[in-house]
Amino acid sequence: VFGGQLCHMITCQECKHTSERYEDCLSLSLDVKGKVSILESLDLYIQGEALDGANQYYCNVCRAKQDSIKMCCVGSLPNTLVVHLKRFEFDLELMRKIKVNDRCEFPSELNMLPYTKEGIAPSNGSPNKPDGYYNYSLQGVLVHTGTADSGHYYSLAKKRKPDIGGIDKVDTSKSNETSAADESSWFCFNDSSVIPFDPSTLPEASFGGTKSTEKFDHPTQRMQRTETPKVYSAYMLIYERNHIEFLDDADSNGENSPSDSVQGKTQERKAEDNRNPATDVNGGKSNSELLPCHSSKTLHHVYSDLRQDSRDAIAPRIYSKVWEENKRFLQDQIFFSPEYSNWLFNLARVLSDMLIRQPLLEVIQVLTHHLFENLIHAKDKNSLIDTYTSILCAWFPQSAEACSWLLQILSDKYKCWTETILLHCPVIEVRRNFVHVLTAVFRTMTSNSKERNLYGVEEPASCIPAEEDNGTLALGSDNEHEEIRDADDEVVITTFFRSGSSFKVRTTKRKGRARFILTKSLLAKFVGIGLLDLLEDCEGHWRRFDQLFECITAFALCGHEESVYLIRCGLVLRLVDIYLGDGGGVRLGSLVVGNRGKRSLRKNSGGHRRPKMGDKYNKPNFFPLLALLSVLVRSVVIMPDEDDSDSDSDSDSDDSDGDNSKRKAQKRITGINNIFFPPTLHLHGIPESELSLRRIEMPRRDAALLSTKKILQTLFDEVPRANGQTATNGSSSSTLASSNATSHQISTTTPTMVSLVRDLVSHICYDNIESSKMVCNVTQRMLEDRKADEFLISLEAIISLLRINDSHTFERTNDVMNAICSGILSNLKYEKETVVILDGIKTILANRTKGRCGLPSEVMLHNWMVKNLKRQIIDQWFRRPNTSFEVRQSLIDLIKCLLPSSEEPIEVEPGFNEEERDVPIASERKKRVGGEMSDSASSPKRQRRTNPENKEVVQIETPSKRKLS
């Protein structure tokens, strides 16, 4: 159709022998610069070049170098001729690419005979093809607007006659009336815009050149007409031959070619031409006589003649394929249109109202399929997706059957929905709405206690299809259906009973890793193979994996059983492995994996490199991952590592006769009259009275991994964000905020990166002095070496350790304050860093509980500050010569926090003389606060403003013989 041939000829001037070489080409490239029209360019194209002197050509006939003429012409013409105009060239003076905007005309009818081999050197005195073979009509123009560096392309195309099968049955009188208009109608195709185009304006729209514009000339105060070059001009021309040719023989595969389907019609035309020679366009000669004997080509008239019976002109295989594609295109136009979505939504609402707001299962299925199959791919989808999501989130809780249906198809037939939407979809609104629908399904399914009881129940291995691998501990056993038990991977559940004034252990139950593929729970199986299995590939999709972690978080927040089940699935190890990367130290044999995970782990074990998350300009957003990790870790108790080992359990049954386990659990009770739990423990709506008689311990392997120096340093290196800046995960933030209301002493505000790390570190360090010391060491190094914006998270984390009340409170308080004091001494010459650290201490002292009711950690911190007031605060910090004024003011505010309030009694230290209580407390407080302290605190500030040269240091009276609590 498009392919032609160029003929390169060299003619010897002595013997007139011509040497020919043919070259395939798809277009003719013509010069534009300095040319009036493409006819002039074509004349230059076939102009010969003399080869003489040193450039003489060796003639094979003369057997010597002779003067010759070298020229190029068209050897064979295609059915569709593409002419390329050279509008771009390189300017050697400016040394850059420029666009040629010269005017170059082109005709609507083009005769290519003078530029072919037959026209230049005709054989037997005349060309061997009819004139219609060389005549072309202009069908389209590709226009470029802009410069050589940037621009835009649009097309001007001529409208063809309508493609109507069986045109002979149509009323010809009406078709004749519009034939002239159809032949002359053009359209402009500019991206999605298609508008009519007047062909009479084609020279102005595509020839190029200059255009006249009027500009106001200020010196002459007149409108001056100027000529400016047009930036829009034709770049490619599409000419179509008035006669086309097809091959009559079959293709190489033995199938019928398009020429076979029209061969009968060609024979009919031959017979008609023989009967009526006057109308023979070939001059009375048949096509076989006009073509070379070795060719089997057949000449046909214009394309419109073939379209009268298009089914005969196209092979049945191609015709049916095009028909199916067109039908599918029209169906997509309907399915993706907003009108169809609105109609389907209104129909579903009407049906639900007829059923007294009890939606049919079929209605929910249709809306769900349309939402996740069609609507998320539509162009105008944002408002419609929200509408569909809202009604599905309201209908799924009303039908447990619909929830089971959705989980079933997401686990089997439509498993690709989850991966496509959560990892591949670039539209965050689509991913969030998918999470909203799954959250509604999770809450409905977890409200059924029967479903929860099936989490740990596994099906026999024989029930699993052969093509599906069994989820197991990775690389741990040759038998994939055999569960591997390791005491370090077990969750320990201990129940207590009250015996007098103390608690004793009733039972100790151990549960190993859960294999989500074998579970009988439909919900747990979907969470495993639909969500947890996607974590294997999430590192390669780090730009869009936020909603994957949000979806798993929504399941974990459904209840305590869900969080414990995810821990048993090894999710804590998986999250730490993703967060830390190759240096995380996660043992592959402890990971619970499915089909996708086993393939991934085999690659990693074979030396394959993991995908690198982040690039030069962006880092992955780990807030959703850390939010999920915080929910899981704070759902259980992390016990300190002990040397003595427990007896391994081979089943999940109660170990009523395990005396060693009971004695070890009895050692872990931190109180005599009460069993203390971390204040950051996530209750999941469980009453404290019920939870106080049961303790769930995290597997020792998970707990040891969370207490490493590597993860602490990585957590403290996170960038603190404000509430609004974490909103790539707004849905999870709101979910966590609502869930935090059920925890002790946790704010109900939207969590930030600082609060997540702070609560996570506090939970890990509860009743664990080794982890606390590691946090102090890492934080001390960061306070000494980093800037204030960089150690903000670590400072909040170490200060949160001062709120922990356990058996190590006294030792932990000393370690924390020593680390903070070391950081202050290293930053005294840096005003901002020192003030930030001092403000952190003031937050603890300022919110201290009054009087004797203070928490032990608060009283210990207060006593430590009073004990080291003169030696540490006054001598080493306040009186230091290079201490700035702002730092001294912050120190004064810190000392004010040590003074009692008006309603707070002063607790006398042991051994204090009771007769000293005769001094009125109010007068003592007035003397200290209203007299010396207020004057000394305010006078330097006033003197510094009025007299900057004043170097006087404020004197502070240190409390003696009294300790304030």
XYZ file of C-alpha atoms in Angstrom, residues 414-647:
234
model
C -10.831 -12.065 40.348
C -7.630 -12.284 42.364
C -6.096 -9.781 39.964
C -8.380 -6.993 41.217
C -6.470 -6.611 44.447
C -3.037 -6.473 42.851
C -4.109 -4.275 39.954
C -5.833 -1.692 42.149
C -3.553 -1.608 45.203
C -0.182 -1.820 43.441
C -0.623 -0.789 39.805
C -3.407 1.808 39.797
C -1.883 5.334 39.685
C -5.071 7.075 40.925
C -5.005 7.307 44.703
C -8.780 7.910 44.942
C -9.432 4.531 43.317
C -7.116 2.767 45.745
C -8.683 4.487 48.753
C -12.229 3.628 47.707
C -11.212 -0.009 47.259
C -9.866 0.045 50.820
C -13.144 1.565 52.076
C -15.172 -1.270 50.531
C -12.883 -3.944 51.968
C -12.983 -2.262 55.388
C -16.787 -2.520 55.425
C -16.522 -6.203 54.458
C -13.908 -6.871 57.159
C -16.031 -5.348 59.911
C -19.069 -7.331 58.828
C -17.232 -10.642 58.681
C -15.382 -10.175 61.984
C -18.654 -9.489 63.794
C -19.375 -13.213 63.342
C -17.643 -15.198 66.077
C -17.886 -18.356 63.964
C -15.626 -16.821 61.332
C -13.056 -15.818 63.957
C -12.959 -19.293 65.417
C -11.833 -20.647 62.038
C -8.657 -18.527 61.864
C -6.500 -21.240 63.367
C -8.362 -24.229 61.901
C -6.543 -25.692 58.905
C -7.809 -27.884 56.111
C -6.054 -31.170 55.303
C -3.241 -30.816 52.793
C -5.039 -33.179 50.433
C -7.841 -30.630 50.001
C -5.487 -28.093 48.434
C -5.415 -28.228 44.595
C -2.243 -29.618 43.115
C -1.512 -26.450 41.136
C -1.521 -24.349 44.318
C 1.493 -24.429 46.578
C 0.911 -24.751 50.274
C 1.778 -21.751 52.404
C 4.572 -22.793 54.716
C 7.639 -21.555 56.484
C 9.965 -20.597 53.661
C 12.807 -22.926 52.787
C 12.293 -24.826 55.979
C 11.339 -28.314 54.921
C 11.313 -30.599 51.920
C 7.700 -31.513 52.657
C 5.641 -28.450 51.852
C 2.578 -29.820 53.694
C 4.414 -30.247 56.988
C 4.277 -27.415 59.483
C 7.539 -26.408 61.133
C 7.413 -25.476 64.825
C 9.999 -23.321 66.530
C 9.665 -22.039 70.081
C 10.983 -18.631 69.019
C 8.107 -18.256 66.543
C 5.315 -19.063 68.982
C 2.779 -16.693 70.484
C 2.382 -17.390 74.218
C -1.091 -16.806 75.714
C -1.152 -16.890 79.524
C -4.293 -16.682 81.651
C -4.285 -15.814 85.373
C -6.583 -16.162 88.338
C -6.673 -14.246 91.562
C -5.426 -16.079 94.635
C -5.892 -13.862 97.640
C -3.881 -10.693 97.113
C -1.819 -12.035 94.223
C -2.236 -13.587 90.772
C -1.270 -17.069 89.681
C -1.006 -18.706 86.301
C -3.987 -20.752 85.241
C -3.030 -21.942 81.733
C -0.303 -21.326 79.166
C -1.150 -21.846 75.517
C 1.306 -21.727 72.618
C 0.405 -21.064 69.004
C 2.872 -21.420 66.154
C 2.956 -19.690 62.814
C -0.347 -19.691 60.912
C -0.450 -20.937 57.318
C -3.059 -18.740 55.674
C -3.551 -20.924 52.584
C -4.682 -23.894 54.714
C -7.095 -21.955 56.923
C -10.805 -22.723 56.728
C -11.697 -19.084 57.315
C -12.646 -17.348 54.081
C -11.677 -13.957 55.496
C -8.299 -15.123 56.765
C -7.560 -16.865 53.472
C -8.259 -13.690 51.477
C -6.128 -11.590 53.806
C -3.323 -14.103 53.334
C -3.301 -14.796 49.605
C -4.899 -11.486 48.573
C -3.015 -8.998 50.768
C -0.094 -10.550 52.639
C 1.146 -12.308 49.509
C 1.311 -8.941 47.708
C 3.953 -7.771 50.168
C 6.460 -9.832 48.193
C 6.221 -7.418 45.263
C 5.386 -4.180 47.063
C 8.994 -2.952 47.077
C 8.887 -2.592 43.311
C 5.719 -0.473 43.666
C 6.928 1.770 46.494
C 5.221 4.833 45.025
C 1.754 3.274 45.407
C 1.960 0.709 48.223
C 0.399 3.003 50.863
C -3.138 1.649 50.486
C -1.941 -1.975 50.677
C -0.733 -1.364 54.219
C -3.878 0.637 54.991
C -6.029 -2.308 53.932
C -4.135 -4.717 56.196
C -4.356 -2.145 59.003
C -8.132 -2.037 58.581
C -8.246 -5.797 59.157
C -5.929 -5.558 62.185
C -8.129 -2.883 63.785
C -11.204 -5.109 63.586
C -10.242 -6.810 66.831
C -7.608 -8.363 69.027
C -7.936 -11.774 67.355
C -7.155 -10.261 63.944
C -3.981 -8.573 65.179
C -2.763 -11.756 66.852
C -3.519 -13.752 63.708
C -1.431 -11.356 61.596
C 1.442 -11.707 64.073
C 1.184 -15.470 63.764
C 1.384 -15.051 59.978
C 4.803 -13.491 60.469
C 3.651 -10.012 59.413
C 5.912 -8.280 61.949
C 8.959 -9.960 60.422
C 7.727 -9.153 56.923
C 7.189 -5.461 57.719
C 10.614 -5.131 59.328
C 12.178 -6.912 56.355
C 10.554 -4.440 53.932
C 11.419 -1.459 56.113
C 15.074 -2.300 56.699
C 15.855 -3.999 53.405
C 18.793 -6.337 52.984
C 20.403 -5.297 56.255
C 17.374 -6.064 58.397
C 18.618 -9.443 59.611
C 15.319 -11.256 59.022
C 15.785 -15.002 58.696
C 14.062 -16.229 55.534
C 13.129 -19.492 57.167
C 10.801 -17.692 59.591
C 8.636 -16.019 56.940
C 5.210 -17.439 56.153
C 4.715 -17.262 52.393
C 2.339 -18.408 49.670
C 2.782 -19.089 45.978
C 4.183 -15.685 45.102
C 6.329 -15.567 48.227
C 8.005 -18.910 47.617
C 9.091 -17.849 44.158
C 10.374 -14.551 45.513
C 12.283 -16.162 48.353
C 13.911 -18.653 46.011
C 15.114 -15.719 43.935
C 16.479 -13.935 46.985
C 18.201 -17.063 48.224
C 19.712 -17.484 44.766
C 21.534 -14.166 44.939
C 18.997 -11.976 43.155
C 19.064 -8.344 44.206
C 15.984 -6.796 45.783
C 14.357 -3.744 44.197
C 15.629 -0.468 45.590
C 12.936 1.767 47.027
C 13.196 5.504 46.463
C 15.104 7.564 43.954
C 17.208 10.693 43.835
C 14.299 13.029 44.514
C 11.684 10.976 46.385
C 11.719 8.565 49.286
C 9.069 5.939 49.994
C 6.354 6.921 52.448
C 6.702 4.440 55.292
C 4.002 6.033 57.453
C 1.307 3.406 56.569
C 3.819 0.596 57.160
C 4.834 1.955 60.553
C 1.185 2.575 61.455
C 0.435 -1.098 60.774
C 3.538 -2.195 62.663
C 2.525 -0.036 65.632
C -0.951 -1.582 65.770
C 0.457 -5.117 65.722
C 3.248 -4.546 68.237
C 1.000 -2.684 70.680
C -1.601 -5.473 70.556
C 0.645 -7.850 72.510
C 3.185 -7.690 75.304
C 6.903 -7.803 74.533
C 8.712 -9.708 77.234
C 12.457 -9.318 77.857
C 14.669 -12.078 76.516
C 15.550 -14.773 79.071
C 18.202 -17.423 78.912
C 16.121 -20.325 80.162
C 14.273 -22.130 77.435
C 10.758 -23.431 77.428
C 9.699 -26.879 76.543
